[in-house]
Short mmCIF file of C-alpha atoms in Angstrom, two decimals:
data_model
loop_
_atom_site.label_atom_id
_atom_site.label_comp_id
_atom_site.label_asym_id
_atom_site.label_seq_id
_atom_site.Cartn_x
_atom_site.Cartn_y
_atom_site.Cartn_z
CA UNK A 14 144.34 169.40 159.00
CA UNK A 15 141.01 168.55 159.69
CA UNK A 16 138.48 165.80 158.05
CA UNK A 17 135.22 165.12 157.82
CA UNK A 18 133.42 161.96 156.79
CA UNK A 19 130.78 160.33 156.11
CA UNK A 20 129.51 156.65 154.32
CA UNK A 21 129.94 158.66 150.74
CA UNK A 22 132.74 161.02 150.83
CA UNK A 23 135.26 162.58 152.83
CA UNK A 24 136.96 166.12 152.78
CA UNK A 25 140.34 167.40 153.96
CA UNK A 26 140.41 171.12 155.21
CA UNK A 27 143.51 173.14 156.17
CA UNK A 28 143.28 175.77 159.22
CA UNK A 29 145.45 177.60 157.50
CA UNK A 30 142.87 179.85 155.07
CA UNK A 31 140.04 177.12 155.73
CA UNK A 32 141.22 175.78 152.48
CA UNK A 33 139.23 172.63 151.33
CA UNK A 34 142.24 170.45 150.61
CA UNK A 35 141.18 167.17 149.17
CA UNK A 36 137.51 165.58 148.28
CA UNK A 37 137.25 161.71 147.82
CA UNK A 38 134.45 159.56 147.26
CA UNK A 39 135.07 156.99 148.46
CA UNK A 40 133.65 154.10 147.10
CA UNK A 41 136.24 154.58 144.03
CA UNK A 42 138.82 156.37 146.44
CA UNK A 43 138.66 158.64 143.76
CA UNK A 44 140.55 162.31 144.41
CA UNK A 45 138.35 165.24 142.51
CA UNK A 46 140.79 168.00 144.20
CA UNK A 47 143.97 169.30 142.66
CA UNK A 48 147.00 168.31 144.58
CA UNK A 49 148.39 171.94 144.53
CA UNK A 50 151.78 170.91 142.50
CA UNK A 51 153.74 174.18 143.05
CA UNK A 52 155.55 173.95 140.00
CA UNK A 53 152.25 175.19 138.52
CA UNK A 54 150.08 176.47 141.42
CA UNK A 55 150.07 175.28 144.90
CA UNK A 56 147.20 176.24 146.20
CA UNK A 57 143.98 173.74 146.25
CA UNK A 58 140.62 175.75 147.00
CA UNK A 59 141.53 179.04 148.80
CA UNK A 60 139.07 181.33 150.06
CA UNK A 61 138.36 185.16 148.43
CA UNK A 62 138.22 187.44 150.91
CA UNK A 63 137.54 190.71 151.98
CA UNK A 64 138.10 191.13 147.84
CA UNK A 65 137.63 189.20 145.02
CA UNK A 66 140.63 189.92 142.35
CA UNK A 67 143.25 192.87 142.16
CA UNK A 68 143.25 195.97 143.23
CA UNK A 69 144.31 198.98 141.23
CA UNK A 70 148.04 199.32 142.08
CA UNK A 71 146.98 197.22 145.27
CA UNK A 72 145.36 199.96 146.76
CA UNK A 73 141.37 201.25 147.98
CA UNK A 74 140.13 204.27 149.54
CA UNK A 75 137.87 204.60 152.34
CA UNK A 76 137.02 207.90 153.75
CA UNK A 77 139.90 209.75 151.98
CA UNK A 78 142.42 207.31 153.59
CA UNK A 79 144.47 204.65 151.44
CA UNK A 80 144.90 201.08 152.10
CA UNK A 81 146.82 198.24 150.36
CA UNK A 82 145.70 194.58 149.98
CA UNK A 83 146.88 192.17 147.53
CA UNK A 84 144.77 190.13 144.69
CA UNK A 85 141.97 188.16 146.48
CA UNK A 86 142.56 189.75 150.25
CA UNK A 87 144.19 188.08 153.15
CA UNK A 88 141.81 185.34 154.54
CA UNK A 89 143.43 182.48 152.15
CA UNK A 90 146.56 183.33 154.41
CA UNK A 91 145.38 183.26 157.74
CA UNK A 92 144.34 180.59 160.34
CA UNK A 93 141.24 180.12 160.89
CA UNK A 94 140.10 178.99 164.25
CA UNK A 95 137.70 175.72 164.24
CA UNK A 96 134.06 176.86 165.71
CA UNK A 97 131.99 174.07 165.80
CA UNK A 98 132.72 170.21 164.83
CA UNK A 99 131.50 167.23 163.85
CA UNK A 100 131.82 164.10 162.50
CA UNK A 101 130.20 165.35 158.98
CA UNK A 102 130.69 168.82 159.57
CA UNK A 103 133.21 171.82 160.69
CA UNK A 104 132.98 175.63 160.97
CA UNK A 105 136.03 177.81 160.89
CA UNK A 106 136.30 181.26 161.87
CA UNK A 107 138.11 184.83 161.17
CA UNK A 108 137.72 187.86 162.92
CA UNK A 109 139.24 191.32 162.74
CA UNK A 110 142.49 192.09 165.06
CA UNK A 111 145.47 194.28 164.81
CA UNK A 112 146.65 193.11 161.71
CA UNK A 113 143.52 193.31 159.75
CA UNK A 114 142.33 196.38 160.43
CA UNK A 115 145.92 197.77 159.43
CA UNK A 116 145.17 197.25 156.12
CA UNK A 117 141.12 196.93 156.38
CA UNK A 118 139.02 199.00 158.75
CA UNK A 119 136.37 196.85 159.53
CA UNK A 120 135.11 194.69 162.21
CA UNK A 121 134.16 191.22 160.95
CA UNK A 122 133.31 187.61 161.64
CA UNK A 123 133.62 185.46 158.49
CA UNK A 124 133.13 182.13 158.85
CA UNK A 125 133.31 178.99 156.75
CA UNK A 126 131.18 175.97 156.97
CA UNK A 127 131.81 172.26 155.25
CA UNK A 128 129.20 170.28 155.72
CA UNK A 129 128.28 166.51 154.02
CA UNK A 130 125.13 165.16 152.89
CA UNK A 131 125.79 162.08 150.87
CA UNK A 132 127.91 162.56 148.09
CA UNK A 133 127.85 166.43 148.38
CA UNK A 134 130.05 168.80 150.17
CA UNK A 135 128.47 172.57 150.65
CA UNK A 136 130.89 175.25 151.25
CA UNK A 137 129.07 177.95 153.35
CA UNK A 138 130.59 181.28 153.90
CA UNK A 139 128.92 183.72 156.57
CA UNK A 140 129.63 187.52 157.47
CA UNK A 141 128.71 189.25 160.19
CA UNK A 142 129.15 192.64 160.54
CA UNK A 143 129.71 193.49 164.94
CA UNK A 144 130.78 196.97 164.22
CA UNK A 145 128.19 199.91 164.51
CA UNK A 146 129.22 201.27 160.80
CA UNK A 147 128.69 199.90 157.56
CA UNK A 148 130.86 196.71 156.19
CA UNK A 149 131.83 196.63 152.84
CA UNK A 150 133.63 193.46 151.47
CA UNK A 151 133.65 191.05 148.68
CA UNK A 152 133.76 187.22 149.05
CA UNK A 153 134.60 184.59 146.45
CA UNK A 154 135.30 180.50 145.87
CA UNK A 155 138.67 179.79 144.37
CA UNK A 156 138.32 175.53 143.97
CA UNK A 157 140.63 173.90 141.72
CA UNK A 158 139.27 170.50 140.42
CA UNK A 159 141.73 167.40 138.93
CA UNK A 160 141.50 167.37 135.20
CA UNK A 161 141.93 164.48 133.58
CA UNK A 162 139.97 163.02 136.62
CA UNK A 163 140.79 159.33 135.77
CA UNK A 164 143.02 157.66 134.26
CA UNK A 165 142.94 157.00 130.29
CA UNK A 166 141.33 160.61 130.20
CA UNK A 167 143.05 163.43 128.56
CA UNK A 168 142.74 167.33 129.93
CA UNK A 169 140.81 167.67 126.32
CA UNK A 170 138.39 165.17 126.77
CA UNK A 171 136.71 167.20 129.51
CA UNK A 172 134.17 169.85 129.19
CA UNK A 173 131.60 172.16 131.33
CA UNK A 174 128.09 172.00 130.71
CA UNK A 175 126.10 174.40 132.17
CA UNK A 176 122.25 174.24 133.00
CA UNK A 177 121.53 177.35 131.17
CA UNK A 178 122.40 178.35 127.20
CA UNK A 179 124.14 181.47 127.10
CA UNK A 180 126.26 183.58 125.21
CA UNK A 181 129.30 183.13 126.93
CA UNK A 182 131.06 186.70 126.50
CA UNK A 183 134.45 187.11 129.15
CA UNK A 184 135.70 189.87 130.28
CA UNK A 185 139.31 190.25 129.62
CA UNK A 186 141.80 191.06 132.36
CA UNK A 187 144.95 193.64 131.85
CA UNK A 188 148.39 192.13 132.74
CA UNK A 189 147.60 193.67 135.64
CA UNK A 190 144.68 191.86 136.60
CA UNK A 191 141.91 194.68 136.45
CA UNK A 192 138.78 194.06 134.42
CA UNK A 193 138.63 195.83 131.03
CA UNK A 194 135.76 197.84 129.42
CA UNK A 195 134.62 195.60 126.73
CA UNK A 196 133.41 191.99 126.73
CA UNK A 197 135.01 189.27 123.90
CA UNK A 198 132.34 187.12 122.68
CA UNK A 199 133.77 183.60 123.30
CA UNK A 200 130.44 181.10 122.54
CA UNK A 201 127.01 181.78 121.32
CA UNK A 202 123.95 180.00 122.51
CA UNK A 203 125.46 176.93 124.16
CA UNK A 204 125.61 175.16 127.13
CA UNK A 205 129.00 173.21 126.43
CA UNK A 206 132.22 174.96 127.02
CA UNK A 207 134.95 172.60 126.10
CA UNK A 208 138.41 172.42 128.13
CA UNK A 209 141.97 173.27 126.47
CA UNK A 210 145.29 174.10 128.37
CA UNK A 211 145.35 177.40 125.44
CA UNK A 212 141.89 178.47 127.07
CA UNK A 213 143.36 179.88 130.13
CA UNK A 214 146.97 181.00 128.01
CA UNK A 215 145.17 184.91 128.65
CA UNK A 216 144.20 184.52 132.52
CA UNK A 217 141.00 183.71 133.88
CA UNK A 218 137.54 183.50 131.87
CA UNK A 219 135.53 186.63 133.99
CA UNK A 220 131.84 186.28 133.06
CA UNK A 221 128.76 188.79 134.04
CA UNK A 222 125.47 188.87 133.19
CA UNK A 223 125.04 184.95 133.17
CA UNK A 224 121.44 182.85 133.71
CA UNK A 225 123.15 179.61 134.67
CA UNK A 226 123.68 178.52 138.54
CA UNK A 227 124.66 174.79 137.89
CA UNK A 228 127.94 172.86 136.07
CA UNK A 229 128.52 169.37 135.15
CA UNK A 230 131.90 168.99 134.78
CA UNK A 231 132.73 165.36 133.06
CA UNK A 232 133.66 163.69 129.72
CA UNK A 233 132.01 161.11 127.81
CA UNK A 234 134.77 158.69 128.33
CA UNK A 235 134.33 157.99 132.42
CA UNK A 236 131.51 157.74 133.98
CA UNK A 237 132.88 159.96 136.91
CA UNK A 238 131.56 163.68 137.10
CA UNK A 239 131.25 166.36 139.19
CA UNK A 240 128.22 168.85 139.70
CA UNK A 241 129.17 172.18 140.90
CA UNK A 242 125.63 174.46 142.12
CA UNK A 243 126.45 178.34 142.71
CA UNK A 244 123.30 180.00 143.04
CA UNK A 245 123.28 183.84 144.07
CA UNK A 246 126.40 184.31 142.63
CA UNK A 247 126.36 187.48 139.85
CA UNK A 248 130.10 186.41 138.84
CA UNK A 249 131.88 183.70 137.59
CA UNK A 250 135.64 182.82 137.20
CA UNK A 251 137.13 179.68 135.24
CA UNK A 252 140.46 179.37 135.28
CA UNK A 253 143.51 177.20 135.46
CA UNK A 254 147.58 177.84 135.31
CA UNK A 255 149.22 177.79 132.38
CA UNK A 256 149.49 173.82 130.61
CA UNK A 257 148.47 172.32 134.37
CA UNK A 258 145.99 169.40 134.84
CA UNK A 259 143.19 171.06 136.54
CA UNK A 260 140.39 173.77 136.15
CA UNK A 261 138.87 176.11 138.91
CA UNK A 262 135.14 176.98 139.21
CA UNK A 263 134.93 180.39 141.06
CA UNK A 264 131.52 181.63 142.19
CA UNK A 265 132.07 184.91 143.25
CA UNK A 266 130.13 187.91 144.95
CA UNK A 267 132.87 190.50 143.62
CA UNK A 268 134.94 190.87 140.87
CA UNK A 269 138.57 192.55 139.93
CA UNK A 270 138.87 196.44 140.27
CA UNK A 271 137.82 197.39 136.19
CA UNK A 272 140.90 199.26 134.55
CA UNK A 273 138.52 203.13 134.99
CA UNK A 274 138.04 202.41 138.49
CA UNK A 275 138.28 205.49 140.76
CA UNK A 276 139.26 202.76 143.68
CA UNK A 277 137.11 204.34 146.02
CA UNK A 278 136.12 201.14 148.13
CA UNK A 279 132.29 202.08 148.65
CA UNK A 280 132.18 202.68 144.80
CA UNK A 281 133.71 199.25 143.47
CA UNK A 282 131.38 196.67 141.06
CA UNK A 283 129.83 194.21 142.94
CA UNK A 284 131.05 195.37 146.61
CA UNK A 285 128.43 194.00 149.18
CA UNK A 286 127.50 196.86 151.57
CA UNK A 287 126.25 195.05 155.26
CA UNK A 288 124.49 197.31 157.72
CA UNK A 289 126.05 197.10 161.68
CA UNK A 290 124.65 193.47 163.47
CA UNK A 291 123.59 192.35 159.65
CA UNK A 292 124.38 188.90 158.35
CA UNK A 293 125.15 187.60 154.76
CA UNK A 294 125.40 183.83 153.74
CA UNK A 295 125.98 182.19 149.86
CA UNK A 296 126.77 178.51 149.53
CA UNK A 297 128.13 176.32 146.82
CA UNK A 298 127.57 172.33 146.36
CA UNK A 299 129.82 170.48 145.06
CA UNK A 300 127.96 166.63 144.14
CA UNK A 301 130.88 163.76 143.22
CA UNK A 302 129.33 160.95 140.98
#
């Protein structure tokens, strides 16, 4: 484990998948991560990547060739090795070897920054492509905040509020997890999306097509909230596990395999495409109040 500090907040990160493991602010001592209870999900904030969702039976094509990766790749189940640290900061890093390119063909360097500034934690991931061909992966945040947040709260009392009114239409997932065809209109014109445990009773909420890039997530009764900024993001998963205390916020440059997919790799909705020596970055904030 590794942690950062500073006079505001401090974060706990796992090697293991660079996995942001707790959050406290610490004037309160108050803990904003899920604790990963495995009799519902034990995972706290894992990482998306080199794809964001399933796979169509689990498998892609690249140049006539088929490979197999499970939902959300394999970087949320390997160590990462620590880059750079300090006392308010730490970078972790993943490259390609043996075992990667097995199932992925690519040269990469991802890497995952933490960094304080106050009473905000940004999450940082950066790509690099060292190959001399073209890299084409997906990345995605998978953080799973406590809900009720303090005590005397119920999961009910909670609710999102988003900077932006939209008309907040998901995309439905198969049993299988692959994206289907049509949207379901789930709110019109609002900015408020109010938690329930029967919310998330059909998977994730999958939303496209959105104008917001900033979520409050709070209740009226505590004066305790969270601010969650995703900017540059073109998809968006909420989602918890079934009747457990907790929701995820998922800003996401990717999405699920949709259920007409041809699963040619190079083809797939919202693949990023990096040229050889190129570099991609997207950040998230996460403010505790």
């Amino acid at each position: 484990m590794i942690t950062i500090q500073n006079a505001d907040i401090k974060a706990t990160i796992n090697t293991k998948g660079a996995e942001l493991n707790s959050l406290v602010l610490l004037a309160s001592q108050l803990e904003f991560m899920w604790q990963g209870n495995p009799n519902f999900w034990g995972k706290h904030s894992p990482v998306l990547f080199p794809i964001v969702g399933g796979l169509k039976d689990n498998t892609y094509y690249f140049n006539g060739t088929a490979y197999h990766l499970p939902r959300h790749g394999f970087a949320r189940e390997k160590t990462f090795s620590v880059e750079q640290q300090q006392s308010d900061s730490v970078t972790f890093l993943l490259t390609h070897d043996e075992s990667t390119l097995a199932v992925y063909p690519f040269g990469f360097a991802f890497r995952i920054r933490y960094s304080l500034l106050n009473n905000q934690l940004k999450v940082s991931y950066l790509v690099e492509n060292p190959s001399g061909g073209t890299l084409w992966f997906s990345v995605g945040a998978h953080p799973a905040f406590k809900v009720p947040l303090v005590e005397a709260t119920q999961y009910e009392d909670y609710l999102l509020s988003f900077n932006k009114s939209e008309d907040w239409a998901r995309w439905p997932l198969t049993p299988e997890g692959m994206v289907e065809k049509t949207p379901v209109l789930l709110a019109e014109q609002t900015t408020d999306l109010p938690l329930t445990k029967e919310l998330f009773y059909e998977d994730a909420l999958v939303f496209k097509n959105y104008r917001s890039d900033s979520v409050v997530l709070h209740t009226p009764k505590s004066p305790h909230s969270l601010q969650f900024d995703f900017p540059d993001f073109p998809y968006l998963g909420i989602w918890a596990a079934k009747n457990a205390d907790f929701v995820c916020i998922e800003p996401w440059c990717g999405i699920a395999d949709s259920v007409d997919h041809n699963q040619d790799i190079t083809q797939k909705e919202g693949i990023i495409q990096l040229a050889a020596k190129e570099h991609f970055e997207r950040s998230w904030t996460v403010t505790l109040g």
